[in-house]
């Protein structure tokens, strides 16, 4: 779908992140970590995905400047999605990376609860994201490059949506290990 570069841009991002982590330890402060990742993706990832991830991470860093408790992470995710919607012009249901991201963010609102536990909440968020990514298979593209393609030819889940679900799954698996 789109112009077919989703896998290549995500591979470039993964390679850039791996090289960065090998070269120096990531910042310990959550806001600085997200800001640095945003800069890295904007520079190395390319494509509209790189810009959208950069926007997301830059906005998400804001609520984490005063610490990284679980509620702040939920606020950060909200800020990231809001920035993507504002600047990218897409909305949930448009068959984009926002579909799984918004589904995950809804599940992450549980982090604001008094007895919230990160891993179970994140696992639920990943499951929601994966289901939402799969659901894009049956959506008409309302934004992004896939919107230029006939709906009859869009038979697979949106690649950007699948990539977001995979990134969230990787975050969960890294935190579990």
mmCIF file of the C-alpha atoms, coordinates in Angstrom:
data_MODEL
# 
_entry.id   MODEL 
# 
loop_
_atom_site.group_PDB 
_atom_site.id 
_atom_site.type_symbol 
_atom_site.label_atom_id 
_atom_site.label_alt_id 
_atom_site.label_comp_id 
_atom_site.label_asym_id 
_atom_site.label_entity_id 
_atom_site.label_seq_id 
_atom_site.pdbx_PDB_ins_code 
_atom_site.Cartn_x 
_atom_site.Cartn_y 
_atom_site.Cartn_z 
_atom_site.occupancy 
_atom_site.B_iso_or_equiv 
_atom_site.pdbx_formal_charge 
_atom_site.auth_seq_id 
_atom_site.auth_comp_id 
_atom_site.auth_asym_id 
_atom_site.auth_atom_id 
_atom_site.pdbx_PDB_model_num 
ATOM 1   C CA . UNK A 1 1   ? 0.000   0.000  0.000  1.00 0.00 ? 1   UNK A CA 1 
ATOM 2   C CA . UNK A 1 2   ? 1.095   3.562  -0.394 1.00 0.00 ? 2   UNK A CA 1 
ATOM 3   C CA . UNK A 1 3   ? 4.396   3.812  -2.212 1.00 0.00 ? 3   UNK A CA 1 
ATOM 4   C CA . UNK A 1 4   ? 5.744   0.546  -0.813 1.00 0.00 ? 4   UNK A CA 1 
ATOM 5   C CA . UNK A 1 5   ? 8.509   1.998  1.341  1.00 0.00 ? 5   UNK A CA 1 
ATOM 6   C CA . UNK A 1 6   ? 7.158   1.213  4.808  1.00 0.00 ? 6   UNK A CA 1 
ATOM 7   C CA . UNK A 1 7   ? 9.385   -1.799 5.427  1.00 0.00 ? 7   UNK A CA 1 
ATOM 8   C CA . UNK A 1 8   ? 12.481  -0.008 4.158  1.00 0.00 ? 8   UNK A CA 1 
ATOM 9   C CA . UNK A 1 9   ? 11.905  3.063  6.321  1.00 0.00 ? 9   UNK A CA 1 
ATOM 10  C CA . UNK A 1 10  ? 11.309  0.964  9.417  1.00 0.00 ? 10  UNK A CA 1 
ATOM 11  C CA . UNK A 1 11  ? 14.419  -1.122 8.689  1.00 0.00 ? 11  UNK A CA 1 
ATOM 12  C CA . UNK A 1 12  ? 16.460  2.096  8.380  1.00 0.00 ? 12  UNK A CA 1 
ATOM 13  C CA . UNK A 1 13  ? 15.032  3.258  11.710 1.00 0.00 ? 13  UNK A CA 1 
ATOM 14  C CA . UNK A 1 14  ? 15.843  -0.033 13.431 1.00 0.00 ? 14  UNK A CA 1 
ATOM 15  C CA . UNK A 1 15  ? 19.387  -0.002 12.076 1.00 0.00 ? 15  UNK A CA 1 
ATOM 16  C CA . UNK A 1 16  ? 19.920  3.612  13.155 1.00 0.00 ? 16  UNK A CA 1 
ATOM 17  C CA . UNK A 1 17  ? 18.643  2.872  16.662 1.00 0.00 ? 17  UNK A CA 1 
ATOM 18  C CA . UNK A 1 18  ? 20.867  -0.206 16.961 1.00 0.00 ? 18  UNK A CA 1 
ATOM 19  C CA . UNK A 1 19  ? 23.925  1.778  15.875 1.00 0.00 ? 19  UNK A CA 1 
ATOM 20  C CA . UNK A 1 20  ? 23.040  4.585  18.281 1.00 0.00 ? 20  UNK A CA 1 
ATOM 21  C CA . UNK A 1 21  ? 22.643  2.202  21.238 1.00 0.00 ? 21  UNK A CA 1 
ATOM 22  C CA . UNK A 1 22  ? 25.959  0.505  20.414 1.00 0.00 ? 22  UNK A CA 1 
ATOM 23  C CA . UNK A 1 23  ? 27.751  3.864  20.243 1.00 0.00 ? 23  UNK A CA 1 
ATOM 24  C CA . UNK A 1 24  ? 26.532  5.325  23.534 1.00 0.00 ? 24  UNK A CA 1 
ATOM 25  C CA . UNK A 1 25  ? 24.152  4.530  26.354 1.00 0.00 ? 25  UNK A CA 1 
ATOM 26  C CA . UNK A 1 26  ? 20.661  5.963  25.833 1.00 0.00 ? 26  UNK A CA 1 
ATOM 27  C CA . UNK A 1 27  ? 19.704  8.906  28.065 1.00 0.00 ? 27  UNK A CA 1 
ATOM 28  C CA . UNK A 1 28  ? 18.185  7.813  31.372 1.00 0.00 ? 28  UNK A CA 1 
ATOM 29  C CA . UNK A 1 29  ? 15.693  10.696 31.539 1.00 0.00 ? 29  UNK A CA 1 
ATOM 30  C CA . UNK A 1 30  ? 12.513  9.687  29.670 1.00 0.00 ? 30  UNK A CA 1 
ATOM 31  C CA . UNK A 1 31  ? 11.957  13.094 28.042 1.00 0.00 ? 31  UNK A CA 1 
ATOM 32  C CA . UNK A 1 32  ? 15.532  13.247 26.809 1.00 0.00 ? 32  UNK A CA 1 
ATOM 33  C CA . UNK A 1 33  ? 15.322  9.665  25.532 1.00 0.00 ? 33  UNK A CA 1 
ATOM 34  C CA . UNK A 1 34  ? 12.193  10.413 23.478 1.00 0.00 ? 34  UNK A CA 1 
ATOM 35  C CA . UNK A 1 35  ? 13.592  13.698 22.177 1.00 0.00 ? 35  UNK A CA 1 
ATOM 36  C CA . UNK A 1 36  ? 16.814  12.009 21.104 1.00 0.00 ? 36  UNK A CA 1 
ATOM 37  C CA . UNK A 1 37  ? 14.884  9.207  19.413 1.00 0.00 ? 37  UNK A CA 1 
ATOM 38  C CA . UNK A 1 38  ? 12.732  11.788 17.634 1.00 0.00 ? 38  UNK A CA 1 
ATOM 39  C CA . UNK A 1 39  ? 15.813  13.542 16.271 1.00 0.00 ? 39  UNK A CA 1 
ATOM 40  C CA . UNK A 1 40  ? 17.349  10.247 15.218 1.00 0.00 ? 40  UNK A CA 1 
ATOM 41  C CA . UNK A 1 41  ? 14.226  9.101  13.375 1.00 0.00 ? 41  UNK A CA 1 
ATOM 42  C CA . UNK A 1 42  ? 13.719  12.459 11.702 1.00 0.00 ? 42  UNK A CA 1 
ATOM 43  C CA . UNK A 1 43  ? 17.288  12.324 10.433 1.00 0.00 ? 43  UNK A CA 1 
ATOM 44  C CA . UNK A 1 44  ? 17.685  8.634  9.564  1.00 0.00 ? 44  UNK A CA 1 
ATOM 45  C CA . UNK A 1 45  ? 14.284  7.040  8.966  1.00 0.00 ? 45  UNK A CA 1 
ATOM 46  C CA . UNK A 1 46  ? 12.989  9.088  6.078  1.00 0.00 ? 46  UNK A CA 1 
ATOM 47  C CA . UNK A 1 47  ? 9.563   9.014  4.538  1.00 0.00 ? 47  UNK A CA 1 
ATOM 48  C CA . UNK A 1 48  ? 6.363   10.265 6.063  1.00 0.00 ? 48  UNK A CA 1 
ATOM 49  C CA . UNK A 1 49  ? 6.701   7.635  8.792  1.00 0.00 ? 49  UNK A CA 1 
ATOM 50  C CA . UNK A 1 50  ? 9.927   9.236  10.010 1.00 0.00 ? 50  UNK A CA 1 
ATOM 51  C CA . UNK A 1 51  ? 8.232   12.617 10.236 1.00 0.00 ? 51  UNK A CA 1 
ATOM 52  C CA . UNK A 1 52  ? 5.197   11.191 12.022 1.00 0.00 ? 52  UNK A CA 1 
ATOM 53  C CA . UNK A 1 53  ? 7.271   9.223  14.542 1.00 0.00 ? 53  UNK A CA 1 
ATOM 54  C CA . UNK A 1 54  ? 9.379   12.344 15.080 1.00 0.00 ? 54  UNK A CA 1 
ATOM 55  C CA . UNK A 1 55  ? 6.273   14.417 15.754 1.00 0.00 ? 55  UNK A CA 1 
ATOM 56  C CA . UNK A 1 56  ? 4.893   11.760 18.077 1.00 0.00 ? 56  UNK A CA 1 
ATOM 57  C CA . UNK A 1 57  ? 8.079   11.397 20.120 1.00 0.00 ? 57  UNK A CA 1 
ATOM 58  C CA . UNK A 1 58  ? 8.736   15.135 20.325 1.00 0.00 ? 58  UNK A CA 1 
ATOM 59  C CA . UNK A 1 59  ? 5.241   15.779 21.660 1.00 0.00 ? 59  UNK A CA 1 
ATOM 60  C CA . UNK A 1 60  ? 5.378   12.753 23.969 1.00 0.00 ? 60  UNK A CA 1 
ATOM 61  C CA . UNK A 1 61  ? 8.564   14.058 25.561 1.00 0.00 ? 61  UNK A CA 1 
ATOM 62  C CA . UNK A 1 62  ? 6.746   17.108 26.967 1.00 0.00 ? 62  UNK A CA 1 
ATOM 63  C CA . UNK A 1 63  ? 4.691   15.393 29.693 1.00 0.00 ? 63  UNK A CA 1 
ATOM 64  C CA . UNK A 1 64  ? 7.779   13.435 30.768 1.00 0.00 ? 64  UNK A CA 1 
ATOM 65  C CA . UNK A 1 65  ? 9.973   16.458 31.515 1.00 0.00 ? 65  UNK A CA 1 
ATOM 66  C CA . UNK A 1 66  ? 9.043   16.383 35.200 1.00 0.00 ? 66  UNK A CA 1 
ATOM 67  C CA . UNK A 1 67  ? 9.447   12.642 35.643 1.00 0.00 ? 67  UNK A CA 1 
ATOM 68  C CA . UNK A 1 68  ? 8.286   9.395  34.211 1.00 0.00 ? 68  UNK A CA 1 
ATOM 69  C CA . UNK A 1 69  ? 5.655   7.921  36.497 1.00 0.00 ? 69  UNK A CA 1 
ATOM 70  C CA . UNK A 1 70  ? 3.038   5.725  34.841 1.00 0.00 ? 70  UNK A CA 1 
ATOM 71  C CA . UNK A 1 71  ? 0.429   8.484  34.588 1.00 0.00 ? 71  UNK A CA 1 
ATOM 72  C CA . UNK A 1 72  ? 2.971   10.725 32.852 1.00 0.00 ? 72  UNK A CA 1 
ATOM 73  C CA . UNK A 1 73  ? 3.577   7.983  30.279 1.00 0.00 ? 73  UNK A CA 1 
ATOM 74  C CA . UNK A 1 74  ? -0.176  7.844  29.575 1.00 0.00 ? 74  UNK A CA 1 
ATOM 75  C CA . UNK A 1 75  ? -0.160  11.634 29.177 1.00 0.00 ? 75  UNK A CA 1 
ATOM 76  C CA . UNK A 1 76  ? 2.865   11.366 26.888 1.00 0.00 ? 76  UNK A CA 1 
ATOM 77  C CA . UNK A 1 77  ? 1.086   8.907  24.616 1.00 0.00 ? 77  UNK A CA 1 
ATOM 78  C CA . UNK A 1 78  ? -1.948  11.192 24.456 1.00 0.00 ? 78  UNK A CA 1 
ATOM 79  C CA . UNK A 1 79  ? 0.280   14.148 23.529 1.00 0.00 ? 79  UNK A CA 1 
ATOM 80  C CA . UNK A 1 80  ? 2.021   12.131 20.833 1.00 0.00 ? 80  UNK A CA 1 
ATOM 81  C CA . UNK A 1 81  ? -1.217  11.008 19.213 1.00 0.00 ? 81  UNK A CA 1 
ATOM 82  C CA . UNK A 1 82  ? -2.635  14.524 19.384 1.00 0.00 ? 82  UNK A CA 1 
ATOM 83  C CA . UNK A 1 83  ? 0.435   15.891 17.577 1.00 0.00 ? 83  UNK A CA 1 
ATOM 84  C CA . UNK A 1 84  ? 0.233   13.222 14.888 1.00 0.00 ? 84  UNK A CA 1 
ATOM 85  C CA . UNK A 1 85  ? -3.426  13.983 14.295 1.00 0.00 ? 85  UNK A CA 1 
ATOM 86  C CA . UNK A 1 86  ? -2.911  17.740 14.272 1.00 0.00 ? 86  UNK A CA 1 
ATOM 87  C CA . UNK A 1 87  ? 0.041   17.797 11.900 1.00 0.00 ? 87  UNK A CA 1 
ATOM 88  C CA . UNK A 1 88  ? -0.581  14.623 9.911  1.00 0.00 ? 88  UNK A CA 1 
ATOM 89  C CA . UNK A 1 89  ? -4.264  15.205 9.244  1.00 0.00 ? 89  UNK A CA 1 
ATOM 90  C CA . UNK A 1 90  ? -5.359  11.609 9.812  1.00 0.00 ? 90  UNK A CA 1 
ATOM 91  C CA . UNK A 1 91  ? -7.851  10.304 12.339 1.00 0.00 ? 91  UNK A CA 1 
ATOM 92  C CA . UNK A 1 92  ? -8.696  6.871  13.711 1.00 0.00 ? 92  UNK A CA 1 
ATOM 93  C CA . UNK A 1 93  ? -10.543 4.923  11.040 1.00 0.00 ? 93  UNK A CA 1 
ATOM 94  C CA . UNK A 1 94  ? -8.480  6.374  8.183  1.00 0.00 ? 94  UNK A CA 1 
ATOM 95  C CA . UNK A 1 95  ? -6.437  3.150  7.809  1.00 0.00 ? 95  UNK A CA 1 
ATOM 96  C CA . UNK A 1 96  ? -3.163  4.559  9.075  1.00 0.00 ? 96  UNK A CA 1 
ATOM 97  C CA . UNK A 1 97  ? -0.644  4.055  11.843 1.00 0.00 ? 97  UNK A CA 1 
ATOM 98  C CA . UNK A 1 98  ? -3.000  6.056  14.045 1.00 0.00 ? 98  UNK A CA 1 
ATOM 99  C CA . UNK A 1 99  ? -5.490  3.184  14.242 1.00 0.00 ? 99  UNK A CA 1 
ATOM 100 C CA . UNK A 1 100 ? -3.314  0.877  16.368 1.00 0.00 ? 100 UNK A CA 1 
ATOM 101 C CA . UNK A 1 101 ? -1.698  3.797  18.155 1.00 0.00 ? 101 UNK A CA 1 
ATOM 102 C CA . UNK A 1 102 ? -5.061  5.189  19.286 1.00 0.00 ? 102 UNK A CA 1 
ATOM 103 C CA . UNK A 1 103 ? -6.209  1.729  20.359 1.00 0.00 ? 103 UNK A CA 1 
ATOM 104 C CA . UNK A 1 104 ? -3.046  1.320  22.437 1.00 0.00 ? 104 UNK A CA 1 
ATOM 105 C CA . UNK A 1 105 ? -3.407  4.782  23.948 1.00 0.00 ? 105 UNK A CA 1 
ATOM 106 C CA . UNK A 1 106 ? -6.935  3.998  25.082 1.00 0.00 ? 106 UNK A CA 1 
ATOM 107 C CA . UNK A 1 107 ? -5.673  0.895  26.876 1.00 0.00 ? 107 UNK A CA 1 
ATOM 108 C CA . UNK A 1 108 ? -2.758  2.858  28.360 1.00 0.00 ? 108 UNK A CA 1 
ATOM 109 C CA . UNK A 1 109 ? -5.201  5.208  30.092 1.00 0.00 ? 109 UNK A CA 1 
ATOM 110 C CA . UNK A 1 110 ? -5.334  2.471  32.740 1.00 0.00 ? 110 UNK A CA 1 
ATOM 111 C CA . UNK A 1 111 ? -1.836  3.634  33.761 1.00 0.00 ? 111 UNK A CA 1 
ATOM 112 C CA . UNK A 1 112 ? -3.533  6.548  35.485 1.00 0.00 ? 112 UNK A CA 1 
ATOM 113 C CA . UNK A 1 113 ? -5.246  4.205  37.943 1.00 0.00 ? 113 UNK A CA 1 
ATOM 114 C CA . UNK A 1 114 ? -4.077  4.013  41.552 1.00 0.00 ? 114 UNK A CA 1 
ATOM 115 C CA . UNK A 1 115 ? -2.900  0.394  41.343 1.00 0.00 ? 115 UNK A CA 1 
ATOM 116 C CA . UNK A 1 116 ? -1.708  0.397  37.749 1.00 0.00 ? 116 UNK A CA 1 
ATOM 117 C CA . UNK A 1 117 ? 0.918   -2.172 36.842 1.00 0.00 ? 117 UNK A CA 1 
ATOM 118 C CA . UNK A 1 118 ? 2.967   -1.408 33.740 1.00 0.00 ? 118 UNK A CA 1 
ATOM 119 C CA . UNK A 1 119 ? 3.394   -4.814 32.132 1.00 0.00 ? 119 UNK A CA 1 
ATOM 120 C CA . UNK A 1 120 ? -0.244  -5.992 32.280 1.00 0.00 ? 120 UNK A CA 1 
ATOM 121 C CA . UNK A 1 121 ? -1.459  -2.611 31.011 1.00 0.00 ? 121 UNK A CA 1 
ATOM 122 C CA . UNK A 1 122 ? 1.147   -2.560 28.261 1.00 0.00 ? 122 UNK A CA 1 
ATOM 123 C CA . UNK A 1 123 ? 0.259   -6.135 27.269 1.00 0.00 ? 123 UNK A CA 1 
ATOM 124 C CA . UNK A 1 124 ? -3.391  -5.103 26.919 1.00 0.00 ? 124 UNK A CA 1 
ATOM 125 C CA . UNK A 1 125 ? -2.322  -2.068 24.894 1.00 0.00 ? 125 UNK A CA 1 
ATOM 126 C CA . UNK A 1 126 ? -0.276  -4.245 22.541 1.00 0.00 ? 126 UNK A CA 1 
ATOM 127 C CA . UNK A 1 127 ? -3.204  -6.631 22.059 1.00 0.00 ? 127 UNK A CA 1 
ATOM 128 C CA . UNK A 1 128 ? -5.467  -3.673 21.275 1.00 0.00 ? 128 UNK A CA 1 
ATOM 129 C CA . UNK A 1 129 ? -2.913  -2.279 18.824 1.00 0.00 ? 129 UNK A CA 1 
ATOM 130 C CA . UNK A 1 130 ? -2.516  -5.618 17.064 1.00 0.00 ? 130 UNK A CA 1 
ATOM 131 C CA . UNK A 1 131 ? -6.281  -6.024 16.708 1.00 0.00 ? 131 UNK A CA 1 
ATOM 132 C CA . UNK A 1 132 ? -6.629  -2.466 15.403 1.00 0.00 ? 132 UNK A CA 1 
ATOM 133 C CA . UNK A 1 133 ? -3.797  -2.982 12.914 1.00 0.00 ? 133 UNK A CA 1 
ATOM 134 C CA . UNK A 1 134 ? -5.483  -6.133 11.621 1.00 0.00 ? 134 UNK A CA 1 
ATOM 135 C CA . UNK A 1 135 ? -8.807  -4.276 11.389 1.00 0.00 ? 135 UNK A CA 1 
ATOM 136 C CA . UNK A 1 136 ? -7.264  -1.822 8.916  1.00 0.00 ? 136 UNK A CA 1 
ATOM 137 C CA . UNK A 1 137 ? -7.480  -4.665 6.380  1.00 0.00 ? 137 UNK A CA 1 
ATOM 138 C CA . UNK A 1 138 ? -11.184 -3.879 6.016  1.00 0.00 ? 138 UNK A CA 1 
ATOM 139 C CA . UNK A 1 139 ? -10.961 -0.080 6.080  1.00 0.00 ? 139 UNK A CA 1 
ATOM 140 C CA . UNK A 1 140 ? -10.957 2.366  3.239  1.00 0.00 ? 140 UNK A CA 1 
ATOM 141 C CA . UNK A 1 141 ? -7.883  4.573  3.320  1.00 0.00 ? 141 UNK A CA 1 
ATOM 142 C CA . UNK A 1 142 ? -8.909  8.089  4.281  1.00 0.00 ? 142 UNK A CA 1 
ATOM 143 C CA . UNK A 1 143 ? -5.419  9.543  4.641  1.00 0.00 ? 143 UNK A CA 1 
ATOM 144 C CA . UNK A 1 144 ? -1.823  8.768  3.856  1.00 0.00 ? 144 UNK A CA 1 
ATOM 145 C CA . UNK A 1 145 ? -0.357  7.426  0.667  1.00 0.00 ? 145 UNK A CA 1 
ATOM 146 C CA . UNK A 1 146 ? -2.684  4.428  0.576  1.00 0.00 ? 146 UNK A CA 1 
ATOM 147 C CA . UNK A 1 147 ? -5.594  6.831  0.054  1.00 0.00 ? 147 UNK A CA 1 
ATOM 148 C CA . UNK A 1 148 ? -4.410  7.236  -3.542 1.00 0.00 ? 148 UNK A CA 1 
ATOM 149 C CA . UNK A 1 149 ? -4.945  3.524  -4.235 1.00 0.00 ? 149 UNK A CA 1 
ATOM 150 C CA . UNK A 1 150 ? -8.228  1.851  -5.104 1.00 0.00 ? 150 UNK A CA 1 
ATOM 151 C CA . UNK A 1 151 ? -9.817  0.168  -2.084 1.00 0.00 ? 151 UNK A CA 1 
ATOM 152 C CA . UNK A 1 152 ? -10.210 -2.983 -4.155 1.00 0.00 ? 152 UNK A CA 1 
ATOM 153 C CA . UNK A 1 153 ? -6.417  -3.300 -4.216 1.00 0.00 ? 153 UNK A CA 1 
ATOM 154 C CA . UNK A 1 154 ? -5.932  -2.820 -0.464 1.00 0.00 ? 154 UNK A CA 1 
ATOM 155 C CA . UNK A 1 155 ? -6.282  -6.410 0.709  1.00 0.00 ? 155 UNK A CA 1 
ATOM 156 C CA . UNK A 1 156 ? -3.712  -6.464 3.520  1.00 0.00 ? 156 UNK A CA 1 
ATOM 157 C CA . UNK A 1 157 ? -3.606  -4.557 6.804  1.00 0.00 ? 157 UNK A CA 1 
ATOM 158 C CA . UNK A 1 158 ? -2.076  -1.101 6.495  1.00 0.00 ? 158 UNK A CA 1 
ATOM 159 C CA . UNK A 1 159 ? 1.722   -1.525 6.616  1.00 0.00 ? 159 UNK A CA 1 
ATOM 160 C CA . UNK A 1 160 ? 2.228   1.495  8.882  1.00 0.00 ? 160 UNK A CA 1 
ATOM 161 C CA . UNK A 1 161 ? -0.411  0.169  11.257 1.00 0.00 ? 161 UNK A CA 1 
ATOM 162 C CA . UNK A 1 162 ? 1.242   -3.257 11.305 1.00 0.00 ? 162 UNK A CA 1 
ATOM 163 C CA . UNK A 1 163 ? 4.607   -1.599 11.955 1.00 0.00 ? 163 UNK A CA 1 
ATOM 164 C CA . UNK A 1 164 ? 3.253   0.377  14.930 1.00 0.00 ? 164 UNK A CA 1 
ATOM 165 C CA . UNK A 1 165 ? 1.829   -2.821 16.433 1.00 0.00 ? 165 UNK A CA 1 
ATOM 166 C CA . UNK A 1 166 ? 5.198   -4.542 15.911 1.00 0.00 ? 166 UNK A CA 1 
ATOM 167 C CA . UNK A 1 167 ? 7.084   -1.668 17.566 1.00 0.00 ? 167 UNK A CA 1 
ATOM 168 C CA . UNK A 1 168 ? 4.758   -1.771 20.572 1.00 0.00 ? 168 UNK A CA 1 
ATOM 169 C CA . UNK A 1 169 ? 5.155   -5.568 20.781 1.00 0.00 ? 169 UNK A CA 1 
ATOM 170 C CA . UNK A 1 170 ? 8.955   -5.120 20.745 1.00 0.00 ? 170 UNK A CA 1 
ATOM 171 C CA . UNK A 1 171 ? 8.779   -2.558 23.564 1.00 0.00 ? 171 UNK A CA 1 
ATOM 172 C CA . UNK A 1 172 ? 6.672   -4.967 25.635 1.00 0.00 ? 172 UNK A CA 1 
ATOM 173 C CA . UNK A 1 173 ? 9.027   -7.881 24.980 1.00 0.00 ? 173 UNK A CA 1 
ATOM 174 C CA . UNK A 1 174 ? 12.076  -5.779 25.865 1.00 0.00 ? 174 UNK A CA 1 
ATOM 175 C CA . UNK A 1 175 ? 10.499  -4.694 29.142 1.00 0.00 ? 175 UNK A CA 1 
ATOM 176 C CA . UNK A 1 176 ? 9.509   -8.272 29.962 1.00 0.00 ? 176 UNK A CA 1 
ATOM 177 C CA . UNK A 1 177 ? 13.066  -9.560 29.538 1.00 0.00 ? 177 UNK A CA 1 
# 
